[in-house]
Coordinates of C-alpha atoms in Angstrom, one line a residue:
M269 CA -150.7 -116.9 117.4
K270 CA -153.9 -116.5 119.4
Q271 CA -155.8 -118.4 116.7
E272 CA -153.2 -121.2 116.8
K273 CA -153.5 -121.6 120.6
N274 CA -157.2 -121.7 120.5
L275 CA -157.3 -124.6 118.0
T276 CA -156.4 -127.1 120.7
N277 CA -159.1 -125.9 123.1
Q278 CA -161.7 -128.2 121.7
S279 CA -164.5 -129.7 123.7
G280 CA -164.4 -133.4 124.7
G281 CA -160.7 -133.2 125.3
G282 CA -158.7 -135.1 127.9
L283 CA -155.2 -136.3 128.1
L284 CA -156.0 -139.9 127.3
H285 CA -159.0 -139.4 125.0
Q286 CA -157.2 -138.6 121.8
P287 CA -157.7 -139.6 118.1
G288 CA -155.7 -142.3 116.4
A289 CA -153.4 -139.7 114.7
V290 CA -152.1 -138.5 118.1
W291 CA -151.3 -142.0 119.3
A292 CA -149.6 -142.9 116.0
V293 CA -147.3 -139.9 116.3
A294 CA -146.8 -140.4 120.0
F295 CA -145.7 -144.0 119.3
S296 CA -143.3 -142.8 116.7
C297 CA -142.0 -140.3 119.2
V298 CA -141.3 -143.0 121.7
I299 CA -139.2 -144.9 119.1
A300 CA -137.4 -141.7 117.9
F301 CA -136.5 -140.7 121.5
M302 CA -135.2 -144.3 122.1
G303 CA -132.3 -143.3 119.8
I304 CA -131.0 -140.9 122.4
G305 CA -130.2 -143.5 125.1
L306 CA -130.2 -146.6 122.9
V307 CA -126.4 -146.8 122.5
D308 CA -125.7 -146.1 126.2
P309 CA -125.5 -149.7 127.3
I310 CA -123.3 -150.8 124.4
L311 CA -120.7 -148.0 124.7
P312 CA -118.2 -150.1 126.8
A313 CA -118.8 -153.1 124.4
L314 CA -118.2 -151.0 121.4
A315 CA -115.0 -149.5 122.9
E316 CA -113.7 -153.0 123.7
Q317 CA -114.8 -155.0 120.6
L318 CA -114.0 -152.2 118.1
N319 CA -110.7 -151.1 119.7
A320 CA -112.1 -147.6 120.1
S321 CA -111.1 -144.9 122.6
N322 CA -113.5 -143.0 124.9
S323 CA -113.6 -140.0 122.6
Q324 CA -114.3 -142.2 119.5
V325 CA -117.3 -144.0 121.0
E326 CA -118.6 -140.7 122.4
L327 CA -118.7 -139.4 118.8
L328 CA -121.8 -141.7 118.4
F329 CA -123.6 -139.2 120.5
T330 CA -121.9 -136.1 119.0
S331 CA -122.6 -136.9 115.3
Y332 CA -126.2 -137.7 116.1
I333 CA -126.9 -134.7 118.3
L334 CA -124.9 -132.1 116.2
V335 CA -126.5 -133.1 112.9
T336 CA -129.9 -133.1 114.6
G337 CA -129.3 -129.5 115.9
A338 CA -127.9 -128.2 112.6
V339 CA -130.8 -129.6 110.5
M340 CA -133.3 -128.2 113.0
I341 CA -132.8 -124.8 111.6
I342 CA -134.2 -125.8 108.2
T343 CA -137.1 -128.0 109.5
D344 CA -139.6 -125.1 109.5
V345 CA -138.5 -124.1 106.0
V346 CA -139.1 -127.6 104.8
S347 CA -142.4 -128.3 106.6
S348 CA -143.9 -124.9 105.6
R349 CA -143.4 -125.9 101.9
F350 CA -144.2 -129.6 101.9
G351 CA -146.4 -130.0 105.0
I352 CA -146.0 -131.5 108.4
K353 CA -147.0 -135.1 107.5
K354 CA -144.6 -135.3 104.5
T355 CA -141.7 -133.9 106.4
M356 CA -142.4 -136.2 109.3
L357 CA -142.5 -139.3 107.0
V358 CA -139.2 -138.3 105.3
G359 CA -137.7 -138.1 108.8
L360 CA -139.0 -141.5 109.8
F361 CA -137.8 -143.1 106.6
L362 CA -134.3 -141.7 107.1
I363 CA -134.2 -143.1 110.6
V364 CA -135.2 -146.5 109.4
I365 CA -132.5 -146.5 106.7
F366 CA -129.6 -145.1 108.7
S367 CA -130.3 -147.1 111.9
G368 CA -130.4 -150.2 109.7
L369 CA -127.1 -149.2 108.0
A370 CA -125.5 -148.6 111.5
G371 CA -126.3 -152.2 112.4
L372 CA -124.6 -153.3 109.1
S373 CA -121.5 -151.3 109.8
G374 CA -118.4 -153.3 108.9
L375 CA -120.5 -155.9 107.1
F376 CA -122.0 -153.5 104.5
G377 CA -118.7 -152.6 102.8
H378 CA -117.3 -156.1 103.1
L379 CA -120.4 -157.7 101.5
F380 CA -120.4 -155.4 98.5
G381 CA -116.7 -155.3 98.1
F382 CA -116.2 -151.5 97.8
L383 CA -115.0 -150.7 101.2
E384 CA -112.5 -152.5 103.4
V385 CA -112.4 -151.4 107.0
G386 CA -110.4 -152.5 109.9
Q387 CA -111.8 -153.1 113.4
T388 CA -111.2 -149.5 114.4
G389 CA -112.7 -148.2 111.1
V390 CA -116.1 -149.7 111.9
I391 CA -116.6 -147.2 114.6
Y392 CA -116.4 -144.4 112.1
E393 CA -118.9 -146.1 109.9
I394 CA -121.4 -146.2 112.8
I395 CA -120.6 -142.5 113.6
G396 CA -121.4 -141.5 110.0
F397 CA -124.6 -143.5 110.0
R398 CA -125.6 -142.0 113.3
G399 CA -125.2 -138.6 111.7
G400 CA -127.7 -139.6 109.0
W401 CA -130.0 -140.9 111.7
G402 CA -129.8 -137.5 113.3
F403 CA -130.8 -135.8 110.1
G404 CA -134.0 -137.9 110.0
N405 CA -134.5 -137.4 113.7
A406 CA -134.5 -133.6 113.3
L407 CA -137.1 -133.6 110.6
F408 CA -139.3 -135.9 112.7
I409 CA -139.1 -134.4 116.2
A410 CA -139.4 -130.8 114.9
T411 CA -142.8 -131.7 113.3
A412 CA -144.0 -134.2 115.8
L413 CA -144.8 -131.7 118.5
A414 CA -146.7 -129.5 116.0
A415 CA -148.6 -132.6 114.8
I416 CA -149.6 -133.7 118.3
V417 CA -150.6 -130.1 119.2
G418 CA -152.6 -129.7 116.0
S419 CA -154.4 -133.1 116.2
A420 CA -155.0 -133.4 120.0
R421 CA -158.2 -132.7 121.8
G422 CA -158.0 -130.5 124.8
S423 CA -155.5 -127.7 125.6
S424 CA -152.1 -127.2 124.3
D425 CA -150.7 -127.9 127.7
D426 CA -152.3 -131.4 127.6
A427 CA -150.7 -131.9 124.2
I428 CA -147.3 -130.9 125.5
I429 CA -147.6 -133.2 128.4
L430 CA -148.5 -136.1 126.1
Y431 CA -145.4 -135.2 123.9
E432 CA -143.2 -135.2 127.0
A433 CA -144.7 -138.5 128.2
A434 CA -143.7 -140.0 124.8
L435 CA -140.2 -138.5 125.2
G436 CA -139.8 -139.8 128.7
L437 CA -141.1 -143.3 127.7
G438 CA -138.7 -143.4 124.8
I439 CA -135.8 -142.2 126.8
S440 CA -136.5 -144.9 129.5
V441 CA -137.1 -147.8 127.1
G442 CA -134.2 -146.9 124.9
P443 CA -131.5 -148.0 127.3
L444 CA -133.5 -151.1 128.4
L445 CA -133.9 -152.2 124.7
G446 CA -130.3 -151.3 124.1
G447 CA -129.2 -153.5 127.0
L448 CA -131.3 -156.4 126.0
L449 CA -130.4 -156.4 122.4
G450 CA -126.9 -155.3 123.1
G451 CA -126.4 -158.3 125.3
I452 CA -126.8 -160.4 122.1
S453 CA -124.8 -158.2 119.8
W454 CA -123.9 -154.5 119.6
R455 CA -125.7 -154.5 116.2
G456 CA -129.0 -155.6 117.8
P457 CA -130.1 -152.2 119.1
F458 CA -129.7 -150.6 115.7
F459 CA -131.7 -153.2 113.9
G460 CA -134.4 -153.0 116.7
V461 CA -134.9 -149.3 116.1
A462 CA -135.1 -149.8 112.3
V463 CA -137.9 -152.4 112.7
L464 CA -139.9 -150.3 115.3
M465 CA -139.6 -147.1 113.4
A466 CA -140.8 -148.8 110.3
I467 CA -143.9 -149.7 112.2
G468 CA -144.2 -146.1 113.3
F469 CA -143.9 -145.0 109.7
I470 CA -146.8 -147.2 108.7
A471 CA -148.9 -146.0 111.6
V472 CA -148.4 -142.3 110.7
V473 CA -149.2 -143.0 107.0
I474 CA -152.5 -144.7 108.1
F475 CA -153.7 -142.5 110.9
L476 CA -152.4 -139.0 110.4
K477 CA -154.5 -137.0 108.0
K478 CA -154.0 -133.4 106.9
L479 CA -153.8 -131.2 110.0
P480 CA -156.6 -128.6 110.4
H481 CA -155.6 -125.0 109.8
E482 CA -152.1 -126.1 108.9
S483 CA -150.2 -123.1 107.4
R484 CA -148.5 -123.8 104.1
E485 CA -147.1 -120.3 103.6
P486 CA -143.4 -120.8 102.8
R487 CA -141.2 -119.3 105.5
P488 CA -137.7 -118.0 104.9
I489 CA -134.7 -119.8 106.5
S490 CA -134.0 -116.5 108.4
A491 CA -137.2 -117.0 110.4
P492 CA -135.7 -119.1 113.2
F493 CA -132.8 -116.7 113.5
K494 CA -135.1 -113.7 113.7
A495 CA -137.1 -115.5 116.4
L496 CA -134.0 -115.6 118.6
G497 CA -134.1 -111.8 118.6
H498 CA -136.8 -112.1 121.2
R499 CA -135.0 -111.9 124.6
G500 CA -137.3 -114.4 126.3
L501 CA -136.8 -117.1 123.6
L502 CA -133.0 -116.5 123.5
T503 CA -132.8 -116.8 127.3
V504 CA -134.5 -120.2 127.2
A505 CA -132.4 -121.4 124.3
L506 CA -129.1 -120.4 125.9
T507 CA -130.1 -121.8 129.2
A508 CA -130.9 -125.1 127.4
L509 CA -127.5 -124.9 125.6
F510 CA -125.5 -125.2 128.8
Y511 CA -128.0 -127.4 130.5
N512 CA -127.8 -129.9 127.7
Y513 CA -124.0 -129.8 128.0
G514 CA -124.3 -131.1 131.6
F515 CA -127.2 -133.5 130.7
F516 CA -125.3 -135.2 127.9
T517 CA -122.2 -135.4 129.9
L518 CA -124.2 -137.5 132.4
L519 CA -126.0 -139.5 129.8
A520 CA -123.2 -140.3 127.4
F521 CA -120.1 -140.5 129.6
T522 CA -121.3 -142.2 132.8
P523 CA -121.6 -145.7 131.1
L524 CA -117.9 -145.6 130.3
V525 CA -117.0 -144.8 133.9
L526 CA -119.3 -147.5 135.3
G527 CA -117.9 -150.1 132.9
L528 CA -120.8 -152.6 133.6
S529 CA -122.4 -155.1 131.2
A530 CA -124.9 -154.0 128.6
H531 CA -127.8 -155.6 130.7
M532 CA -126.8 -153.8 133.9
L533 CA -126.4 -150.4 132.1
G534 CA -129.7 -150.9 130.4
L535 CA -131.4 -151.5 133.8
I536 CA -129.8 -148.5 135.4
F537 CA -130.7 -146.1 132.6
F538 CA -134.1 -147.6 132.4
G539 CA -134.6 -146.5 136.0
W540 CA -133.3 -143.1 135.1
G541 CA -135.7 -142.9 132.2
V542 CA -138.7 -144.0 134.3
M543 CA -138.0 -141.1 136.6
V544 CA -137.8 -138.7 133.6
A545 CA -141.2 -139.9 132.3
L546 CA -143.0 -139.8 135.7
T547 CA -141.8 -136.4 136.7
S548 CA -142.3 -134.8 133.3
V549 CA -146.0 -135.9 133.3
F550 CA -147.1 -135.8 136.9
V551 CA -144.7 -133.4 138.8
A552 CA -143.7 -130.7 136.3
P553 CA -147.3 -129.4 135.6
K554 CA -148.0 -129.1 139.4
L555 CA -144.7 -127.2 140.0
H556 CA -145.6 -124.9 137.0
K557 CA -149.0 -124.2 138.4
K558 CA -147.9 -123.6 142.0
F559 CA -144.5 -121.8 141.6
G560 CA -144.2 -120.8 137.9
V561 CA -141.6 -121.6 135.4
Y562 CA -138.7 -119.5 136.6
P563 CA -138.5 -120.6 140.3
S564 CA -139.0 -124.2 139.3
L565 CA -136.3 -124.2 136.7
F566 CA -133.9 -122.4 139.0
V567 CA -134.2 -125.1 141.7
V568 CA -134.1 -128.0 139.2
L569 CA -130.9 -126.7 137.5
L570 CA -129.3 -126.1 140.9
M571 CA -130.0 -129.7 141.9
L572 CA -128.6 -131.0 138.7
A573 CA -125.4 -129.0 139.3
V574 CA -125.1 -130.5 142.8
I575 CA -125.7 -134.0 141.4
L576 CA -122.9 -133.6 138.7
L577 CA -120.6 -132.3 141.4
I578 CA -121.3 -135.2 143.6
M579 CA -120.6 -137.6 140.7
G580 CA -117.2 -135.9 140.1
L581 CA -116.2 -136.1 143.7
N582 CA -117.2 -139.8 144.0
I583 CA -116.0 -141.0 140.6
S584 CA -114.6 -144.3 142.0
S585 CA -117.9 -145.3 143.6
N586 CA -120.2 -147.1 141.3
A587 CA -122.9 -147.1 144.0
V588 CA -122.9 -143.3 144.3
L589 CA -122.8 -142.9 140.5
I590 CA -125.8 -145.2 139.9
V591 CA -127.9 -143.6 142.6
A592 CA -127.0 -140.1 141.2
V593 CA -127.9 -141.1 137.7
I594 CA -131.4 -142.4 138.7
I595 CA -132.2 -139.4 140.9
S596 CA -131.1 -137.0 138.2
G597 CA -133.8 -138.4 136.0
A598 CA -136.4 -136.9 138.3
F599 CA -135.0 -133.4 137.8
L600 CA -134.4 -133.9 134.1
G601 CA -138.0 -134.8 133.5
I602 CA -139.3 -131.7 135.3
N603 CA -136.8 -129.5 133.3
N604 CA -137.8 -131.0 129.9
T605 CA -141.5 -130.2 130.4
L606 CA -141.0 -126.7 131.8
V607 CA -138.6 -125.7 129.1
T608 CA -140.8 -127.0 126.3
T609 CA -143.7 -125.1 127.8
A610 CA -141.6 -122.0 128.0
V611 CA -140.4 -122.3 124.4
M612 CA -144.0 -122.6 123.2
K613 CA -145.3 -119.5 125.1
V614 CA -142.5 -117.1 125.9
S615 CA -142.5 -115.3 122.5
D616 CA -145.0 -114.5 119.7
A617 CA -143.2 -116.7 117.2
E618 CA -145.1 -119.6 115.7
R619 CA -144.6 -122.9 117.5
S620 CA -142.7 -124.5 114.6
V621 CA -140.4 -121.5 114.3
A622 CA -139.7 -121.2 118.0
S623 CA -139.1 -125.0 118.2
A624 CA -136.6 -124.9 115.3
S625 CA -134.6 -121.9 116.7
Y626 CA -134.5 -123.3 120.2
S627 CA -133.6 -126.8 119.2
F628 CA -130.8 -125.5 117.0
V629 CA -129.2 -123.7 119.9
R630 CA -129.7 -126.4 122.6
F631 CA -128.5 -129.3 120.6
M632 CA -125.1 -127.6 120.0
G633 CA -124.4 -128.1 123.8
G634 CA -125.6 -131.6 123.7
G635 CA -123.5 -132.5 120.7
I636 CA -120.2 -131.1 122.0
A637 CA -120.5 -132.6 125.5
P638 CA -120.0 -136.4 124.8
W639 CA -116.9 -135.9 122.6
L640 CA -115.3 -133.3 124.9
A641 CA -116.0 -135.5 127.9
G642 CA -114.1 -138.3 126.2
V643 CA -111.2 -136.0 125.4
L644 CA -111.0 -134.6 128.9
S645 CA -111.1 -138.0 130.5
Q646 CA -108.2 -139.1 128.3
S647 CA -106.2 -135.9 128.9
F648 CA -106.8 -135.6 132.6
N649 CA -109.0 -138.0 134.6
E650 CA -112.6 -139.3 134.6
A651 CA -113.8 -136.8 137.2
I652 CA -113.0 -133.7 135.1
P653 CA -115.9 -134.1 132.6
F654 CA -118.4 -134.0 135.5
Y655 CA -116.8 -130.9 137.0
V656 CA -117.1 -129.2 133.6
G657 CA -120.7 -130.4 133.3
T658 CA -121.3 -128.8 136.7
A659 CA -119.9 -125.5 135.4
G660 CA -122.3 -125.8 132.4
M661 CA -125.3 -126.1 134.8
V662 CA -124.1 -123.1 136.8
I663 CA -123.8 -121.0 133.6
S664 CA -127.3 -122.0 132.6
I665 CA -128.6 -120.8 136.0
L666 CA -126.9 -117.4 135.5
I667 CA -128.5 -117.1 132.0
L668 CA -131.9 -118.1 133.3
T669 CA -131.7 -115.5 136.1
S670 CA -130.7 -112.8 133.6
G671 CA -133.9 -113.3 131.7
R672 CA -136.2 -114.2 134.5
K673 CA -138.7 -111.3 133.8
Y674 CA -139.6 -112.9 130.5
L675 CA -140.3 -116.3 132.0
R676 CA -142.5 -114.8 134.7
T677 CA -145.1 -114.1 132.0
V678 CA -145.3 -117.8 130.9

C-alpha cells in the first residue's frame, strides 16, 4: 500500500499539468457521470408521453444505480485479470451500446418486427437498457479512479480532486444537456451520451497506455467483502449507503414534484451541478486540511438533513424547492470529495478493492431511493419521500459518529 501511494508523488506534478492519458480518462469520466443526472429533466415528459407513473419513471434511476452497485463487486476481479485499460474500454463500449438502445426504445422492436410494445411498455424497455448502461458504468468508474491516480503527476490527493472535478462537471452538464436535447425529444439525451462516450472511447484507446506498476495478480471475488471487515471502511460505506438514499431522493424525485419543462429543469440542476463541482474541488480540500474528515462530514450531512426536511415542509413551493436543490449541491460536492478521500485512506486495502466494496454498498441506497420515493408519493403524498430522505441522512450521521475514531486517522 505504501508503495502504491508513493507512485503518484512524482516530481513536476500539479493539478493541471497532467499527461494526455489523464485528460482522456477525465473526459470520459465527465460523460459517464452525465448519465446520473441526464434523465432528470425528461422525467416529467417521459411520465406524460409514455403514460407512466412516478414509480415507473423512477425505475430509470433504480435499474441504473442498482446494476452499477451490484456489478461493482466484481470489477476488481475483472480488472485484476484483464487489466485496467481493457476493463475500462469494455465499460465504455457497453455505455455507448445501451445508451443508444435506450434512445431507440419503442422503435427498435417495431423496426425489426420481433417486439410489439404499447406506449407504457416503452418505459420498461428504457429501464432495461438503463440497467445495461449501469453495467458498463460500473466497469468504467471502478477503474477510472485507479487509472487517473496511476497516470497522474503529483500526489494522490491531486488525482482524487481531478477525479471529483470530472464527476462534478459531468453531474452539472448532464442535466443541462438532458434539458437541451430533451426539449427536442426524450430520445435526444440518450443519443447524445452515446456519441460523446464513443469519443471518450477513442480518446482512451489513443492516449491511455499500460499503467506503470499495475498489478495483474488475480484477486478472488471475496476480496471486497473481506475489505469490509475493516471497521473504518465499513463505517464509510454504511454512512454512504444512507447518505445516498437521501441524495438520490433529492436528485431523482424533485423533478417530478416541480413539474417544469425539460429546459427549466436542466437549468436548475445545472446550477446544482456547478455547486457540486466548485465545492468538491475548491472547498472540500480546505475543510479537510483545517478540520479533518469527520467534523466536516458531520456538519455536511447535518445540513443535508435540514435541507431535505425544509423541502418536505415546503413541498408546494417551487421557489423553496429550487433554492434548496441548488444549495444542496454545495454540500454534496464537499461530501463526495471527503468520502472518496476517506475510502482511499481509511484502510490498508488496495484502492481498487476498497473502491469496489464501498461502491457496492453505497449504490444500494441510491438504487432503492428513486423507486421507493415514487411508491411513497403515490401511496401517501409528495412530502413523505423527503421526510424519509431526512431520516436516511440522520442514520448516516449516527453511523459516522459510531466510527469516528477511524476517520480521525485519515
